[in-house]
Amino acid sequence: MSSEKKTVVVTGGAKGIGKAIGKKFVEQNNRVYLLDNNEKELKHTQSEFQRAGLPAEIFTVDVTDTNEVKKVFEQIFDQSGSLDVLINNAGIIRDNLFFKMQEEDWDAVIKVHLKGAYNCCHAAQEYMVSQKWGRIINISSASALGNRGQANYATAKAGIQGLTKTLAIELGKFNITVNAVAPGFIESDMTREAAKNLGISFEELIADKAAAIPVRRAGKPEDIAEVSWFFSTEAASFVSGQILYAAGGPKA
């Protein structure tokens, strides 16, 4: 399987980290399917990839819809004949201090991150088990350790880590590894939105965050793409149930 072209599914693939991950896997000559609920952004990304000579297929899907996810994964398997790598990256933020947080903000974040990951893992594992090979890579966050104004997001990302470790235990006997990447501060559309919510410029937010990171820079989506790629390779075949913090070093 190591030298074969793999079928790779990336959720939240229209922009940011998901887009960078998709690009990395296409560059490595894989069949890549980008999934997102934003059809316009998906088509834009697909066109951008095509102009660069990087073919990728797209599916508009709501990862919280169980039946919709199952149908899309069936289509992907029917088209490609395999389903080898799943990157669960779909996510949203609804940041606020806990005493100000609304129930709908809590529910929305938990649903996208946790039910979305459940739906995609549940759909993918069927194919991976039958072919006795698979790689599941979940995108968690350093915020899983706790972060002011992100009770919902931190809880969801901590849940992703628990799911990762449990699936690693259950699926390992089928030659399926399950790992997670926990990004620190990454320059992305999501953190740009966070800056807007804070009432500061994106540049100010980047400078503030970078000053507290040991390597003295903010992360890029490409940093997470590289780690995700590693987890999919044979070099990482004895690595499972691990959470890799790609955050530029621990907080002082």
mmCIF file of C-alpha atoms in Angstrom:
data_model
loop_
_atom_site.group_PDB
_atom_site.id
_atom_site.type_symbol
_atom_site.label_atom_id
_atom_site.label_comp_id
_atom_site.label_asym_id
_atom_site.label_seq_id
_atom_site.Cartn_x
_atom_site.Cartn_y
_atom_site.Cartn_z
ATOM 1 C CA MET A 1 0.000 0.000 0.000
ATOM 2 C CA SER A 2 2.907 2.386 0.672
ATOM 3 C CA SER A 3 3.805 2.912 -3.000
ATOM 4 C CA GLU A 4 0.244 2.942 -4.319
ATOM 5 C CA LYS A 5 -1.854 5.985 -5.073
ATOM 6 C CA LYS A 6 -4.187 6.428 -2.124
ATOM 7 C CA THR A 7 -7.722 7.754 -1.894
ATOM 8 C CA VAL A 8 -7.709 10.643 0.559
ATOM 9 C CA VAL A 9 -10.747 12.406 2.027
ATOM 10 C CA VAL A 10 -10.307 15.821 3.658
ATOM 11 C CA THR A 11 -13.244 17.414 5.455
ATOM 12 C CA GLY A 12 -13.342 21.179 5.802
ATOM 13 C CA GLY A 13 -11.257 21.146 2.651
ATOM 14 C CA ALA A 14 -12.368 24.399 1.045
ATOM 15 C CA LYS A 15 -9.902 26.686 2.794
ATOM 16 C CA GLY A 16 -7.316 27.113 5.521
ATOM 17 C CA ILE A 17 -5.775 24.002 7.047
ATOM 18 C CA GLY A 18 -8.001 21.616 5.084
ATOM 19 C CA LYS A 19 -7.075 23.235 1.795
ATOM 20 C CA ALA A 20 -3.361 23.035 2.628
ATOM 21 C CA ILE A 21 -3.696 19.377 3.607
ATOM 22 C CA GLY A 22 -5.542 18.604 0.385
ATOM 23 C CA LYS A 23 -2.862 20.330 -1.663
ATOM 24 C CA LYS A 24 -0.082 18.389 0.060
ATOM 25 C CA PHE A 25 -1.722 15.047 -0.659
ATOM 26 C CA VAL A 26 -2.442 15.951 -4.296
ATOM 27 C CA GLU A 27 1.195 16.977 -4.721
ATOM 28 C CA GLN A 28 2.136 13.505 -3.494
ATOM 29 C CA ASN A 29 0.133 11.977 -6.360
ATOM 30 C CA ASN A 30 -2.930 10.823 -4.454
ATOM 31 C CA ARG A 31 -6.625 10.871 -5.348
ATOM 32 C CA VAL A 32 -7.944 13.655 -3.160
ATOM 33 C CA TYR A 33 -11.557 14.436 -2.322
ATOM 34 C CA LEU A 34 -12.235 17.761 -0.642
ATOM 35 C CA LEU A 35 -15.443 17.901 1.400
ATOM 36 C CA ASP A 36 -17.047 21.064 2.734
ATOM 37 C CA ASN A 37 -20.473 22.632 3.228
ATOM 38 C CA ASN A 38 -19.421 25.767 1.328
ATOM 39 C CA GLU A 39 -19.921 24.919 -2.338
ATOM 40 C CA LYS A 40 -18.667 28.284 -3.607
ATOM 41 C CA GLU A 41 -15.373 28.050 -1.697
ATOM 42 C CA LEU A 42 -14.963 24.404 -2.723
ATOM 43 C CA LYS A 43 -15.300 25.220 -6.414
ATOM 44 C CA HIS A 44 -12.886 28.132 -6.028
ATOM 45 C CA THR A 45 -10.298 25.873 -4.399
ATOM 46 C CA GLN A 46 -10.776 23.175 -7.023
ATOM 47 C CA SER A 47 -10.237 25.748 -9.790
ATOM 48 C CA GLU A 48 -7.143 27.077 -8.031
ATOM 49 C CA PHE A 49 -5.731 23.558 -7.770
ATOM 50 C CA GLN A 50 -6.513 22.823 -11.423
ATOM 51 C CA ARG A 51 -4.680 25.951 -12.575
ATOM 52 C CA ALA A 52 -1.647 24.645 -10.713
ATOM 53 C CA GLY A 53 -1.980 21.221 -12.332
ATOM 54 C CA LEU A 54 -3.309 19.647 -9.142
ATOM 55 C CA PRO A 55 -6.495 17.615 -9.754
ATOM 56 C CA ALA A 56 -8.923 17.188 -6.861
ATOM 57 C CA GLU A 57 -12.541 16.102 -6.627
ATOM 58 C CA ILE A 58 -15.066 17.955 -4.471
ATOM 59 C CA PHE A 59 -18.274 17.097 -2.636
ATOM 60 C CA THR A 60 -20.556 19.555 -0.894
ATOM 61 C CA VAL A 61 -21.611 17.872 2.335
ATOM 62 C CA ASP A 62 -22.796 18.669 5.834
ATOM 63 C CA VAL A 63 -20.653 16.424 8.041
ATOM 64 C CA THR A 64 -23.296 16.505 10.788
ATOM 65 C CA ASP A 65 -25.801 14.774 8.484
ATOM 66 C CA THR A 66 -25.225 11.036 8.948
ATOM 67 C CA ASN A 67 -27.034 9.880 5.806
ATOM 68 C CA GLU A 68 -25.431 12.550 3.659
ATOM 69 C CA VAL A 69 -21.958 11.524 4.836
ATOM 70 C CA LYS A 70 -22.655 7.834 4.168
ATOM 71 C CA LYS A 71 -23.831 8.565 0.632
ATOM 72 C CA VAL A 72 -20.793 10.704 -0.179
ATOM 73 C CA PHE A 73 -18.370 8.090 1.152
ATOM 74 C CA GLU A 74 -20.166 5.429 -0.908
ATOM 75 C CA GLN A 75 -19.760 7.589 -4.010
ATOM 76 C CA ILE A 76 -16.078 8.140 -3.283
ATOM 77 C CA PHE A 77 -15.470 4.417 -2.827
ATOM 78 C CA ASP A 78 -17.433 3.569 -5.981
ATOM 79 C CA GLN A 79 -15.376 6.077 -7.982
ATOM 80 C CA SER A 80 -11.951 5.202 -6.618
ATOM 81 C CA GLY A 81 -12.213 1.586 -5.468
ATOM 82 C CA SER A 82 -10.685 2.352 -2.073
ATOM 83 C CA LEU A 83 -10.834 4.706 0.878
ATOM 84 C CA ASP A 84 -7.420 4.901 2.474
ATOM 85 C CA VAL A 85 -6.896 8.153 4.361
ATOM 86 C CA LEU A 86 -9.422 10.296 6.221
ATOM 87 C CA ILE A 87 -8.515 13.706 7.609
ATOM 88 C CA ASN A 88 -11.220 15.062 9.909
ATOM 89 C CA ASN A 89 -10.674 18.795 9.748
ATOM 90 C CA ALA A 90 -14.181 20.285 9.524
ATOM 91 C CA GLY A 91 -14.780 22.762 12.301
ATOM 92 C CA ILE A 92 -16.282 26.069 13.375
ATOM 93 C CA ILE A 93 -15.801 28.540 16.205
ATOM 94 C CA ARG A 94 -18.386 30.387 18.281
ATOM 95 C CA ASP A 95 -16.081 32.025 20.812
ATOM 96 C CA ASN A 96 -17.312 33.809 23.919
ATOM 97 C CA LEU A 97 -16.688 33.854 27.637
ATOM 98 C CA PHE A 98 -18.633 31.026 29.220
ATOM 99 C CA PHE A 99 -21.096 33.233 31.119
ATOM 100 C CA LYS A 100 -21.985 34.923 27.824
ATOM 101 C CA MET A 101 -22.085 31.751 25.731
ATOM 102 C CA GLN A 102 -25.449 30.817 24.276
ATOM 103 C CA GLU A 103 -26.699 27.246 24.148
ATOM 104 C CA GLU A 104 -26.879 27.331 20.365
ATOM 105 C CA ASP A 105 -23.193 28.312 20.209
ATOM 106 C CA TRP A 106 -22.276 25.371 22.423
ATOM 107 C CA ASP A 107 -24.417 22.941 20.435
ATOM 108 C CA ALA A 108 -23.181 24.093 17.022
ATOM 109 C CA VAL A 109 -19.495 23.688 17.869
ATOM 110 C CA ILE A 110 -19.929 20.315 19.567
ATOM 111 C CA LYS A 111 -22.066 19.041 16.699
ATOM 112 C CA VAL A 112 -19.720 19.985 13.862
ATOM 113 C CA HIS A 113 -16.539 18.799 15.565
ATOM 114 C CA LEU A 114 -17.717 15.693 17.387
ATOM 115 C CA LYS A 115 -20.731 14.408 15.476
ATOM 116 C CA GLY A 116 -18.984 15.346 12.249
ATOM 117 C CA ALA A 117 -15.911 13.321 13.217
ATOM 118 C CA TYR A 118 -18.105 10.439 14.381
ATOM 119 C CA ASN A 119 -20.025 10.366 11.105
ATOM 120 C CA CYS A 120 -16.903 10.432 8.950
ATOM 121 C CA CYS A 121 -14.937 7.919 11.027
ATOM 122 C CA HIS A 122 -17.918 5.583 11.164
ATOM 123 C CA ALA A 123 -18.401 5.746 7.400
ATOM 124 C CA ALA A 124 -14.689 5.399 6.591
ATOM 125 C CA GLN A 125 -13.855 2.538 8.941
ATOM 126 C CA GLU A 126 -16.178 0.174 7.085
ATOM 127 C CA TYR A 127 -14.048 0.442 3.947
ATOM 128 C CA MET A 128 -10.733 0.541 5.803
ATOM 129 C CA VAL A 129 -11.549 -2.601 7.800
ATOM 130 C CA SER A 130 -12.539 -4.517 4.652
ATOM 131 C CA GLN A 131 -9.287 -3.582 2.902
ATOM 132 C CA LYS A 132 -7.201 -4.155 6.065
ATOM 133 C CA TRP A 133 -5.473 -0.772 5.791
ATOM 134 C CA GLY A 134 -6.297 2.788 6.713
ATOM 135 C CA ARG A 135 -5.132 6.042 8.184
ATOM 136 C CA ILE A 136 -7.400 8.356 10.176
ATOM 137 C CA ILE A 137 -5.962 11.747 11.077
ATOM 138 C CA ASN A 138 -8.059 13.999 13.271
ATOM 139 C CA ILE A 139 -7.382 17.701 13.606
ATOM 140 C CA SER A 140 -7.641 18.638 17.270
ATOM 141 C CA SER A 141 -6.205 21.832 18.783
ATOM 142 C CA ALA A 142 -3.883 23.062 21.499
ATOM 143 C CA SER A 143 -7.065 24.678 22.841
ATOM 144 C CA ALA A 144 -8.063 21.196 24.032
ATOM 145 C CA LEU A 145 -5.893 21.994 27.062
ATOM 146 C CA GLY A 146 -8.128 24.981 27.829
ATOM 147 C CA ASN A 147 -8.359 28.444 26.352
ATOM 148 C CA ARG A 148 -10.160 31.558 27.528
ATOM 149 C CA GLY A 149 -13.375 32.212 25.613
ATOM 150 C CA GLN A 150 -13.416 28.765 24.014
ATOM 151 C CA ALA A 151 -15.197 26.438 26.425
ATOM 152 C CA ASN A 152 -17.185 24.901 23.574
ATOM 153 C CA TYR A 153 -14.228 24.606 21.191
ATOM 154 C CA ALA A 154 -11.846 23.291 23.881
ATOM 155 C CA THR A 155 -14.371 20.657 24.925
ATOM 156 C CA ALA A 156 -14.927 19.563 21.329
ATOM 157 C CA LYS A 157 -11.210 19.335 20.579
ATOM 158 C CA ALA A 158 -10.538 17.410 23.799
ATOM 159 C CA GLY A 159 -13.274 15.021 22.710
ATOM 160 C CA ILE A 160 -11.496 14.558 19.393
ATOM 161 C CA GLN A 161 -8.424 13.421 21.314
ATOM 162 C CA GLY A 162 -10.442 10.846 23.260
ATOM 163 C CA LEU A 163 -11.996 9.575 20.041
ATOM 164 C CA THR A 164 -8.547 9.306 18.473
ATOM 165 C CA LYS A 165 -7.119 7.161 21.257
ATOM 166 C CA THR A 166 -10.178 4.917 21.457
ATOM 167 C CA LEU A 167 -10.321 4.267 17.719
ATOM 168 C CA ALA A 168 -6.588 3.542 17.700
ATOM 169 C CA ILE A 169 -7.241 0.764 20.223
ATOM 170 C CA GLU A 170 -10.273 -0.648 18.419
ATOM 171 C CA LEU A 171 -9.055 -0.430 14.820
ATOM 172 C CA GLY A 172 -5.376 -1.267 15.206
ATOM 173 C CA LYS A 173 -5.886 -4.985 14.544
ATOM 174 C CA PHE A 174 -7.137 -4.075 11.074
ATOM 175 C CA ASN A 175 -3.892 -2.244 10.221
ATOM 176 C CA ILE A 176 -5.596 1.110 10.714
ATOM 177 C CA THR A 177 -3.754 3.827 12.593
ATOM 178 C CA VAL A 178 -5.532 6.778 14.168
ATOM 179 C CA ASN A 179 -3.670 9.902 15.227
ATOM 180 C CA ALA A 180 -4.410 13.562 15.843
ATOM 181 C CA VAL A 181 -2.668 16.833 15.146
ATOM 182 C CA ALA A 182 -3.245 19.608 17.681
ATOM 183 C CA PRO A 183 -2.341 22.926 16.059
ATOM 184 C CA GLY A 184 -1.420 25.964 18.077
ATOM 185 C CA PHE A 185 -2.097 29.420 16.657
ATOM 186 C CA ILE A 186 -2.369 29.144 12.864
ATOM 187 C CA GLU A 187 -2.815 31.986 10.403
ATOM 188 C CA SER A 188 -6.139 31.016 8.841
ATOM 189 C CA ASP A 189 -9.626 32.236 8.043
ATOM 190 C CA MET A 190 -10.752 30.938 11.424
ATOM 191 C CA THR A 191 -8.185 32.981 13.362
ATOM 192 C CA ARG A 192 -8.892 35.977 11.137
ATOM 193 C CA GLU A 193 -12.501 35.690 12.287
ATOM 194 C CA ALA A 194 -11.288 35.496 15.877
ATOM 195 C CA ALA A 195 -9.383 38.775 15.433
ATOM 196 C CA LYS A 196 -12.523 40.407 14.092
ATOM 197 C CA ASN A 197 -14.486 39.190 17.107
ATOM 198 C CA LEU A 198 -11.828 40.660 19.389
ATOM 199 C CA GLY A 199 -12.017 44.011 17.600
ATOM 200 C CA ILE A 200 -8.359 44.025 16.528
ATOM 201 C CA SER A 201 -6.577 43.643 13.205
ATOM 202 C CA PHE A 202 -5.389 40.224 12.087
ATOM 203 C CA GLU A 203 -1.830 41.553 12.030
ATOM 204 C CA GLU A 204 -2.116 42.622 15.666
ATOM 205 C CA LEU A 205 -3.405 39.210 16.661
ATOM 206 C CA ILE A 206 -0.582 37.434 14.825
ATOM 207 C CA ALA A 207 2.061 39.636 16.455
ATOM 208 C CA ASP A 208 0.565 39.119 19.898
ATOM 209 C CA LYS A 209 0.357 35.339 19.536
ATOM 210 C CA ALA A 210 3.804 34.977 17.946
ATOM 211 C CA ALA A 211 5.428 36.805 20.860
ATOM 212 C CA ALA A 212 4.262 34.041 23.211
ATOM 213 C CA ILE A 213 5.359 31.136 20.985
ATOM 214 C CA PRO A 214 8.867 29.759 21.675
ATOM 215 C CA VAL A 215 9.817 29.698 17.965
ATOM 216 C CA ARG A 216 8.549 33.297 17.714
ATOM 217 C CA ARG A 217 6.250 32.850 14.746
ATOM 218 C CA ALA A 218 2.673 31.916 14.078
ATOM 219 C CA GLY A 219 1.920 28.635 12.390
ATOM 220 C CA LYS A 220 0.897 28.259 8.760
ATOM 221 C CA PRO A 221 -1.669 25.815 7.369
ATOM 222 C CA GLU A 222 1.218 24.137 5.556
ATOM 223 C CA ASP A 223 2.798 23.247 8.907
ATOM 224 C CA ILE A 224 -0.237 21.140 9.744
ATOM 225 C CA ALA A 225 -0.327 19.642 6.256
ATOM 226 C CA GLU A 226 3.220 18.329 6.666
ATOM 227 C CA VAL A 227 2.455 16.623 9.979
ATOM 228 C CA SER A 228 -0.760 15.153 8.580
ATOM 229 C CA TRP A 229 1.156 13.786 5.616
ATOM 230 C CA PHE A 230 3.672 12.120 7.938
ATOM 231 C CA PHE A 231 0.921 10.299 9.823
ATOM 232 C CA SER A 232 -0.337 8.843 6.523
ATOM 233 C CA THR A 233 3.010 7.343 5.505
ATOM 234 C CA GLU A 234 4.613 3.970 6.175
ATOM 235 C CA ALA A 235 7.209 5.827 8.249
ATOM 236 C CA ALA A 236 4.412 6.326 10.795
ATOM 237 C CA SER A 237 2.965 2.803 10.571
ATOM 238 C CA PHE A 238 3.956 2.027 14.195
ATOM 239 C CA VAL A 239 2.522 5.311 15.473
ATOM 240 C CA SER A 240 -1.104 5.266 16.592
ATOM 241 C CA GLY A 241 -3.256 6.890 19.239
ATOM 242 C CA GLN A 242 -0.904 9.855 19.444
ATOM 243 C CA ILE A 243 -1.648 13.571 19.735
ATOM 244 C CA LEU A 244 1.047 15.684 18.109
ATOM 245 C CA TYR A 245 1.057 19.303 19.222
ATOM 246 C CA ALA A 246 2.171 21.422 16.271
ATOM 247 C CA ALA A 247 2.299 24.660 18.207
ATOM 248 C CA GLY A 248 5.823 26.022 17.988
ATOM 249 C CA GLY A 249 6.721 24.788 21.450
ATOM 250 C CA PRO A 250 5.070 24.642 24.880
ATOM 251 C CA LYS A 251 3.754 27.710 26.636
ATOM 252 C CA ALA A 252 6.231 29.204 29.075
#
